[in-house]
Structure formats: C-alpha cells, structure tokens
Short mmCIF file of C-alpha atoms in Angstrom, two decimals:
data_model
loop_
_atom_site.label_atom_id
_atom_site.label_comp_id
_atom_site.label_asym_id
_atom_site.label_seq_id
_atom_site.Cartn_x
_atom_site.Cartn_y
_atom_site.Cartn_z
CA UNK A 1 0.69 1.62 35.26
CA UNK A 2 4.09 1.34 36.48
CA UNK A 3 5.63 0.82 33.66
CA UNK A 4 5.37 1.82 29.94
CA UNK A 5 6.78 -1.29 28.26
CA UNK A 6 7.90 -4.81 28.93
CA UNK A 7 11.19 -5.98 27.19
CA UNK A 8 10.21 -9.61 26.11
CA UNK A 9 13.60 -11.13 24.79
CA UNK A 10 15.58 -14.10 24.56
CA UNK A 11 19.65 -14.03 26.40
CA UNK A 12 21.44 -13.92 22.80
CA UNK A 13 19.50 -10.70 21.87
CA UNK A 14 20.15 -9.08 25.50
CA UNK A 15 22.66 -6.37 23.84
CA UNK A 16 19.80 -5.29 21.46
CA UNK A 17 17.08 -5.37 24.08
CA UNK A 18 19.23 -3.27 26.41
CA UNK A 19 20.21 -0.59 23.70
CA UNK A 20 16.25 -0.32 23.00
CA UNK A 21 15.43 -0.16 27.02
CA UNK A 22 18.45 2.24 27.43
CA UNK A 23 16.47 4.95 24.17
CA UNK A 24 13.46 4.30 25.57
CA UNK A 25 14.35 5.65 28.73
CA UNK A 26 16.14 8.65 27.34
CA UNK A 27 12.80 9.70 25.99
CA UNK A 28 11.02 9.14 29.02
CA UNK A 29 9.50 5.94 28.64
CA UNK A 30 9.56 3.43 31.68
CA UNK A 31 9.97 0.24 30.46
CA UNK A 32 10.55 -3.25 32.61
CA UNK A 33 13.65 -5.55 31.63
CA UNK A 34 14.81 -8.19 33.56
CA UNK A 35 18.51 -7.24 34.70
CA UNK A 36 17.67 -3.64 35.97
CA UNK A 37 14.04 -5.11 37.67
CA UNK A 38 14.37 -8.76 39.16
CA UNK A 39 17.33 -8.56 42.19
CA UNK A 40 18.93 -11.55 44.08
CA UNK A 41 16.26 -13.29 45.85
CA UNK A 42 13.42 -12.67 43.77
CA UNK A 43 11.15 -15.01 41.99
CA UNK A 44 11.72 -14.81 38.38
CA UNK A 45 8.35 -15.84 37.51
CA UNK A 46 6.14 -13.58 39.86
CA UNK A 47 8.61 -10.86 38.51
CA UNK A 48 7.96 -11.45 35.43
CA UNK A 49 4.28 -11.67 35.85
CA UNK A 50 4.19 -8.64 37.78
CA UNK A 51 6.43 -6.76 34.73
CA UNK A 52 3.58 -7.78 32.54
CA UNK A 53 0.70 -6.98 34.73
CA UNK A 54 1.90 -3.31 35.71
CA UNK A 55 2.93 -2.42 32.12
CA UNK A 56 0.96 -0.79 29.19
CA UNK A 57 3.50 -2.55 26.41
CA UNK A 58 4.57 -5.78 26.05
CA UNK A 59 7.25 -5.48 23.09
CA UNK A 60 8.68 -8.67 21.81
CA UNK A 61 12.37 -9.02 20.31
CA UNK A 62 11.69 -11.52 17.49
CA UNK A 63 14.66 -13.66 16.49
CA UNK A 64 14.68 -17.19 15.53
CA UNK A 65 16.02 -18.34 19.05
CA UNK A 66 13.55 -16.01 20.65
CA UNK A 67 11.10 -17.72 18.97
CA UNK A 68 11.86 -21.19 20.19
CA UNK A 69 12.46 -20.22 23.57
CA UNK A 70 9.75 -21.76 26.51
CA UNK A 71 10.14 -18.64 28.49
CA UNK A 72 9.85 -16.05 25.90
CA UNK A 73 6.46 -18.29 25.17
CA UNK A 74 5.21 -18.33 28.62
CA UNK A 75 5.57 -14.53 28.85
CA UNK A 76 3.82 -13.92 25.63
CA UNK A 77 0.97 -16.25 27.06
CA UNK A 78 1.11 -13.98 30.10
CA UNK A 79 0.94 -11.26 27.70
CA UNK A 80 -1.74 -12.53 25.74
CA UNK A 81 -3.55 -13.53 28.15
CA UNK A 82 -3.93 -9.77 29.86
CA UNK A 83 -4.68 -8.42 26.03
CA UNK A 84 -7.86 -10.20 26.03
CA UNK A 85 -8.97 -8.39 29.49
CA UNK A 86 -7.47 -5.06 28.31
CA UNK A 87 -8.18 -3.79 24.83
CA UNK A 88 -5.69 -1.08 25.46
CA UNK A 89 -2.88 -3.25 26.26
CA UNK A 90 -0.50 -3.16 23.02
CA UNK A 91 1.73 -6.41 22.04
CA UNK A 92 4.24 -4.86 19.55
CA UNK A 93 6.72 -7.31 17.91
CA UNK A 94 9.87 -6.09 16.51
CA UNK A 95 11.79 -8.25 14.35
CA UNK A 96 15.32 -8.33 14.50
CA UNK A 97 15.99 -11.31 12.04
CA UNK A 98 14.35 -13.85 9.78
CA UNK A 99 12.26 -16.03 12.13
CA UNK A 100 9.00 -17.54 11.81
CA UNK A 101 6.60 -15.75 14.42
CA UNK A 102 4.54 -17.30 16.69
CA UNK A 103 0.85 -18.53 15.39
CA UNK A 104 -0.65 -16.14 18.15
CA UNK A 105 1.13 -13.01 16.46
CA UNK A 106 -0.64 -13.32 13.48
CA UNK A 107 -2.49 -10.81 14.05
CA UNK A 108 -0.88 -8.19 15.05
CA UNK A 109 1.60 -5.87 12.81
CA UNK A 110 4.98 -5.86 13.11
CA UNK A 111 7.97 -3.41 13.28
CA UNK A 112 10.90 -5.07 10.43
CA UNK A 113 13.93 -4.33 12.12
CA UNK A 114 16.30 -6.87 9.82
CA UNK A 115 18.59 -5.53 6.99
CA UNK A 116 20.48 -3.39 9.06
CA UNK A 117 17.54 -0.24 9.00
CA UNK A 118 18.55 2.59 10.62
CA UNK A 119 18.22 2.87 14.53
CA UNK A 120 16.75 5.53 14.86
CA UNK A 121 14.50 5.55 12.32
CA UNK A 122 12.82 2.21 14.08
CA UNK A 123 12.92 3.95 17.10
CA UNK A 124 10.94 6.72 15.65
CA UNK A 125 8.23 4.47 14.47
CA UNK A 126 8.70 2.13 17.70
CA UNK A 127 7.72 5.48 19.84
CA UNK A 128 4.94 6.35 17.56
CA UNK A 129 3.51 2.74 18.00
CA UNK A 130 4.08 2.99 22.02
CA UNK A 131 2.76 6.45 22.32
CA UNK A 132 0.11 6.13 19.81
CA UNK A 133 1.42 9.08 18.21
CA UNK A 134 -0.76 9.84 14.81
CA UNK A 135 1.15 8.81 11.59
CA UNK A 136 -1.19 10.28 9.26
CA UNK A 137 0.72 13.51 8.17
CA UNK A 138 -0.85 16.96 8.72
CA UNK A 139 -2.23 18.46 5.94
CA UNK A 140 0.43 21.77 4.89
CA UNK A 141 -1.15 24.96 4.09
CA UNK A 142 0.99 26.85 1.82
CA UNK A 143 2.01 30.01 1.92
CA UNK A 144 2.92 30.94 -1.51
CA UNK A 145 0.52 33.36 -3.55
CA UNK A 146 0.46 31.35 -6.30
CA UNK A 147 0.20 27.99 -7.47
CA UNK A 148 2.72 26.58 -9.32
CA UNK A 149 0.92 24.49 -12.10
CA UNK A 150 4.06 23.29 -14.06
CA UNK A 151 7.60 23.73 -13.16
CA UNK A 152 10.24 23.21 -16.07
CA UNK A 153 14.15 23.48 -15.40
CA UNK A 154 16.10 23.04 -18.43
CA UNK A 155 19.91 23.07 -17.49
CA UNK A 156 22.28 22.73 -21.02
CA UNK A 157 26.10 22.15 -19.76
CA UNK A 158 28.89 23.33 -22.67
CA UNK A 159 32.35 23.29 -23.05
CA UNK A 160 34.82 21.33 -20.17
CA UNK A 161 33.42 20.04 -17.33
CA UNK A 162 29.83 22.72 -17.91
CA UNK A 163 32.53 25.90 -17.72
CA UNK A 164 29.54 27.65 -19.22
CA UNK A 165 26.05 26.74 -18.29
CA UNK A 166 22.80 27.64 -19.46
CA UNK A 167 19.81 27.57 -17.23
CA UNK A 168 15.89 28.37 -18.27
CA UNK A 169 13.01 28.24 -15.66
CA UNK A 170 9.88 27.50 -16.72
CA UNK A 171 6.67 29.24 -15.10
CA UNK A 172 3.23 28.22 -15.46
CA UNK A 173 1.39 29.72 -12.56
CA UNK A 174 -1.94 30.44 -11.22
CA UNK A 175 -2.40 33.32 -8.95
CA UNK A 176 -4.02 32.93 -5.35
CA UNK A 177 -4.11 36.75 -4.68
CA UNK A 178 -2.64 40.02 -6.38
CA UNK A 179 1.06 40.15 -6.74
CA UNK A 180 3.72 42.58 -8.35
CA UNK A 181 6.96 40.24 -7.88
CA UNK A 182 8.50 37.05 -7.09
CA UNK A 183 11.53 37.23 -4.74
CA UNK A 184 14.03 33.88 -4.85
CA UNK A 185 17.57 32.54 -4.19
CA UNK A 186 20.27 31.49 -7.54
CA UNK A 187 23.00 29.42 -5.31
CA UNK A 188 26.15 29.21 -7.16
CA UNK A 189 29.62 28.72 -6.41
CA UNK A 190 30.66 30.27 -9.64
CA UNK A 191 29.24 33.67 -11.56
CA UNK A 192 25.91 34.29 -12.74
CA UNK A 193 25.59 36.15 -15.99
CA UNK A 194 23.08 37.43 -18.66
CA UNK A 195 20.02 36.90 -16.46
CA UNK A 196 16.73 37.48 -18.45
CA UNK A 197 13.04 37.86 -18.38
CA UNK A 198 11.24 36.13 -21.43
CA UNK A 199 7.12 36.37 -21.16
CA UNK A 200 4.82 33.78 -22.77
CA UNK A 201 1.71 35.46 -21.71
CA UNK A 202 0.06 38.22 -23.35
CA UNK A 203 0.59 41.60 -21.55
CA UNK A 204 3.18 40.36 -19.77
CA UNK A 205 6.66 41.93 -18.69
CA UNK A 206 8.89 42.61 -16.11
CA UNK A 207 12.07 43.63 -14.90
CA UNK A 208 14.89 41.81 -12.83
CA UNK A 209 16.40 43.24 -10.03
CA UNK A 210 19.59 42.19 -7.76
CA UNK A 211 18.48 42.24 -4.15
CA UNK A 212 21.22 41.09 -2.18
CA UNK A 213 24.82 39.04 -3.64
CA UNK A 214 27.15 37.06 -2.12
CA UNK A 215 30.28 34.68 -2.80
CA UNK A 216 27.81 31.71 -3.39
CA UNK A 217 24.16 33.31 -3.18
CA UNK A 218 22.47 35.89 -5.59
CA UNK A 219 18.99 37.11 -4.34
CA UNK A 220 16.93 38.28 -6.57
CA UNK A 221 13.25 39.32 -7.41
CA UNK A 222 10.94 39.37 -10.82
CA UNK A 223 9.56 42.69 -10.63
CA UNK A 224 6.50 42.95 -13.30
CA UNK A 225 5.37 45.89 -14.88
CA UNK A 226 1.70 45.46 -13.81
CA UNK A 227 0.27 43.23 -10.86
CA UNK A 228 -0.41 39.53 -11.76
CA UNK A 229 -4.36 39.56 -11.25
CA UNK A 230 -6.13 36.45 -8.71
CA UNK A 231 -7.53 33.45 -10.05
CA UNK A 232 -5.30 34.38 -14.13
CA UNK A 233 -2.69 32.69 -15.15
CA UNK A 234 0.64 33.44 -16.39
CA UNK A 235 3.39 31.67 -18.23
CA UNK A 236 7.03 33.20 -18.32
CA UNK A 237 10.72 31.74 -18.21
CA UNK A 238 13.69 32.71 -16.48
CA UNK A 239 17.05 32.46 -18.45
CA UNK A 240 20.50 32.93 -16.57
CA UNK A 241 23.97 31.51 -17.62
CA UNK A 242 26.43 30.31 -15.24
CA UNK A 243 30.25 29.89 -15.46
CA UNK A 244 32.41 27.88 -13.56
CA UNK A 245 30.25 26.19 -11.48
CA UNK A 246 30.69 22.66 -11.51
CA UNK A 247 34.43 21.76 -11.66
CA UNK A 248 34.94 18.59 -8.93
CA UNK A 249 34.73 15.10 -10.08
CA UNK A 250 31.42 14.88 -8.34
CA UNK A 251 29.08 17.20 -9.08
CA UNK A 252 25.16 17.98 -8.24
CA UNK A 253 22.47 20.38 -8.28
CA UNK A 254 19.52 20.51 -6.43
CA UNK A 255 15.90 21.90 -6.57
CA UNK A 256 13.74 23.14 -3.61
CA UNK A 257 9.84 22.96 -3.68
CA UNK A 258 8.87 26.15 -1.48
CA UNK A 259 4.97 26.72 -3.11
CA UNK A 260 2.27 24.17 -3.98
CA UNK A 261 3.14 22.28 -7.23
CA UNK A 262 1.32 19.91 -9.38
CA UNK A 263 4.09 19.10 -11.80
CA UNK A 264 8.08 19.63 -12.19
CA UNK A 265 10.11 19.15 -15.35
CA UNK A 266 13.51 18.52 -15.20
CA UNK A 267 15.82 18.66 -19.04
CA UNK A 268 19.61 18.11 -18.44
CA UNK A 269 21.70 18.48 -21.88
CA UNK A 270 25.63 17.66 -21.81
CA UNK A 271 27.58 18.97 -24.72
CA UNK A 272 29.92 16.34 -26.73
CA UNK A 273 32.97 17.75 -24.75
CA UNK A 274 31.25 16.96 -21.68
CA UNK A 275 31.76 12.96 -20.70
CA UNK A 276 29.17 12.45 -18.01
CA UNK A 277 28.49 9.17 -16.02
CA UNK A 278 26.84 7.82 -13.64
CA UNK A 279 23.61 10.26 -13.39
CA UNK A 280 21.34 9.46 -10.57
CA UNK A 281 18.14 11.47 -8.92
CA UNK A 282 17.98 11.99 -5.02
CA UNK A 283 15.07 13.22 -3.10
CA UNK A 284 15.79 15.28 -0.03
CA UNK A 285 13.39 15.74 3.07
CA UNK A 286 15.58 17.66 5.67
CA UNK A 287 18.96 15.59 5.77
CA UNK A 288 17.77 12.21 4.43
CA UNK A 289 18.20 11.63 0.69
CA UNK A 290 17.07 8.97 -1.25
CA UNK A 291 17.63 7.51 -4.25
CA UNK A 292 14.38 7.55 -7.07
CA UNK A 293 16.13 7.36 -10.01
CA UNK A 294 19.28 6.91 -12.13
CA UNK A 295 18.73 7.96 -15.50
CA UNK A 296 20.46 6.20 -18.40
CA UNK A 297 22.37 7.75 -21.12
CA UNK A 298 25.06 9.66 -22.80
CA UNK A 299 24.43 13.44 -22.61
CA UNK A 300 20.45 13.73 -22.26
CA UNK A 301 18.42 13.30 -19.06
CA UNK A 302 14.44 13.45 -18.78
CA UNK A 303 12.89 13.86 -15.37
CA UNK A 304 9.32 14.59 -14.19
CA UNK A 305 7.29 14.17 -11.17
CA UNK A 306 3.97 15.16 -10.09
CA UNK A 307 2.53 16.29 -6.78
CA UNK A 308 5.64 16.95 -5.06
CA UNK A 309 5.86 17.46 -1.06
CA UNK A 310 6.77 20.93 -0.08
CA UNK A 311 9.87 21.64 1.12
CA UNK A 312 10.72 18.53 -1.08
CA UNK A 313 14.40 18.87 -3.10
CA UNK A 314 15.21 17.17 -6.12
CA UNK A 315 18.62 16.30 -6.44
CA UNK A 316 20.76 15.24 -9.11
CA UNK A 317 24.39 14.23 -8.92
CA UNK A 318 26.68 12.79 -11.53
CA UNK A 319 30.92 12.18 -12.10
CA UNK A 320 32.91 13.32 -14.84
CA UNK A 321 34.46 10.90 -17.28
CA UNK A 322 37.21 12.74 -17.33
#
C-alpha cells in the first residue's frame, strides 16, 4: 500500500485531523490527507478515490458536521465499499464530539475521543488499533521468592501534624524457594526510630540490620535466624516509628507492590490532635495516578484491595485542618 491511513474529515475539524496526521507521521505511519496529497490541478475526486484505494486505514473524524457532510459520506461509501473486497482493510472511527454516527458504522467499534481525554493516551490506543498491536497484557512472571498472601500496613499518626508516627507491616507469606532474608527500602524525609521484629509464627525470629542510609532512604534487610523453608508459611510484622515526617499542608504516602500479592490491608489512625481532611486513595502505574477512592471520616481510614498489579502503588494523600 502506499499509504497507512486515510484522514476522512470534515473542513471545521481540519486542525484536529492535521494534529492526528502530523503524530502519525512522527511514528512512522504514512497516512493520506487532503492538503499535503491533492495539488493545484488535480481532481479531487479521483484523489480521493485513489487515497482510499492505496491505503490500509480509512479513519473517520466523527463530529456532528462531519456527519452531515455529502463528501465525508461519499468517501465512507468509497471506503465501504473496498472493506467488503478486503477483509483486512480497517474503518476506524474516532469521535471527537457528540454526533449520531452513520447507520453503516454500526458495526464497527469506535475510539471516544470527547471529554477532553488525553492526547496521547488516544493516540496510544489509535496506534494499537492501526498497527494491530495486541492489547491483551502479557502475563508477568514474578520474581520474588515468596508470595505475599496478605499484606497489612497499619500507619497510627500522634501528636501535631503525625510529629510521631507509628508504622506496623503485616506479613503473611508463602515461600517459593529457601530464603534467609528479605532486603527492602523505608523512604522517609524525617527519622526512623525503634525498628522491630515481632514473629507470629512458631520458630520464628530474626534480626534487623541497616544496609545502607541516607537523608531520605533507609535500606534495610530481615535477617532470620534459620532459612524460611519452600512451600511453609510464615506470619511476622514489622514495627518502626517515624518522626517528623509529614509536616506540609499536603501530605501522602505511598505503597509499592514489588512481589505477587493476593490481598493488601491498609489501617490509617489520626490522633484527636490531628485534624485531617480530605483523605483520598490514588493508584499509580508509572506516572499516571488515579483516583479509586476517597474515604470518609474523622480520624479512621479502612482500605483493602485484592489482586493487585505488580509494580502497582497505592497512594494516599490528605490536608491538614490546621
């Protein structure tokens, strides 16, 4: 073919259909749109016919005045017309505004482009659609040697503003192969204090050392006294206290998913000198966050979720009264 995709659009959506044509080709795809491919002289209809013809994509710009347009209908004739002799030849509609489509698109899905959705985002799935890029995600094979069967974070806030904050870390694993210690990251832009080992399993104990420290980072590892066998389980907590860690007006904390896990717990306690507002739950997958939850109440929050994506975060942000 000689092109990828045909730009089917009416003149008042010409900015949009040019900003599309103009990322398309920064990615590589050729596309066909009528002010870079029909010159002086040319006939507007065998151009357009030919545009159709040679392409692999005819993408319609939906908007109501798109919609009504003769021409816009004659090329998706055109268009519909070369479907039925090529099963391969893709009609993908994206809609820019409320409009009522065309009978003939009935059957085919649509990429929602109203509401002001992000650009790229649209792009992303327009590219996938074009390239026939699978959507279905890949299944992740985890690297962790253990399975984390229920996470709970309790996190108890005292005295002005959380000056002195208590943290416990619940562990319910099951072990995938031998182990003598679990490494991780405390992130803190304050002091961590008093950090403990508590076992809940029989046999169990272990020691905690300080691997590496920093202004805002403490790594550290849970070094147990005797390996943690394959295929056992083991329950434990981990108890540190932070001070001074969440001064500003707006404040969060977050919580990574980094091994496979069936079920987290999240228990957020304010103390009566703490006057909290405006509590809401984010979920983070690489730099987009969106909003799950905002949890109602005065000084105690309740938050669980099962099944969580690795690599997941769970964060929680929230204003001070005063």
């Amino acid at each position: 073919m000689k092109y990828r995709v045909f730009i089917s659009h009416n003149k008042t959506d010409k900015y949009i259909a040019k900003k599309i044509g103009n990322y398309l080709l920064s990615k590589n795809i050729d596309v066909w749109f009528d002010i870079w491919d029909i010159y002086a002289g040319d006939s507007l209809s065998d151009g357009v016919a030919d545009g159709i013809m040679n392409s692999n994509v005819f993408l319609l710009i939906a908007s109501d005045k798109s919609m009504k347009s003769n021409w816009v209908r004659e090329e998706l004739r055109v268009a519909l017309s070369r479907r039925r002799k090529a099963k391969d030849f893709k009609i993908i509609t994206l809609v820019i505004e409320d409009c009522e489509l065309h009978p003939f698109l009935d059957d085919y899905a649509y990429i929602d482009f109203k509401n002001h959705r992000s650009f790229k985002r649209v792009m992303n799935e327009l590219i996938h659609s074009i390239l026939l890029i699978p959507k279905k995600p890949e299944v992740t094979k985890f690297k962790s040697r253990f399975v984390l069967d229920e996470f709970k974070y309790n996190i108890h806030f005292t005295k002005k503003r959380g000056a002195v904050t208590y943290v416990s870390e619940g562990y319910d694993i099951t072990i995938l192969e031998n182990m003598s210690s679990i490494k991780k990251y405390l992130y803190n832009t304050g002091g961590l204090l008093e950090k403990r080992f508590v076992p809940l399993s029989k046999g169990l104990s272990a020691k905690i050392n300080v691997i590496e420290e920093s202004t805002a980072i403490e790594r550290i590892e849970i070094l147990f006294d005797k390996p943690l066998l394959k295929n056992k389980n083991y329950k434990f907590t981990f108890n540190h206290m932070v001070k001074d860690n969440f001064p500003q007006d707006n404040e969060f904390f977050y919580w990574n998913i980094e091994s496979e896990t069936k079920k987290v717990t999240f228990s957020i306690k304010f103390d009566h000198v703490c006057e909290v507002k405006n509590m809401r739950v984010f979920q983070r997958t690489g730099q987009e966050e969106i909003q799950i939850n905002k949890l109602m109440g005065k000084r105690n929050f309740n938050f669980f979720d099962y099944l969580p994506d690795l690599n997941t975060a769970y964060v929680f942000r929230w204003n001070w009264a005063k």
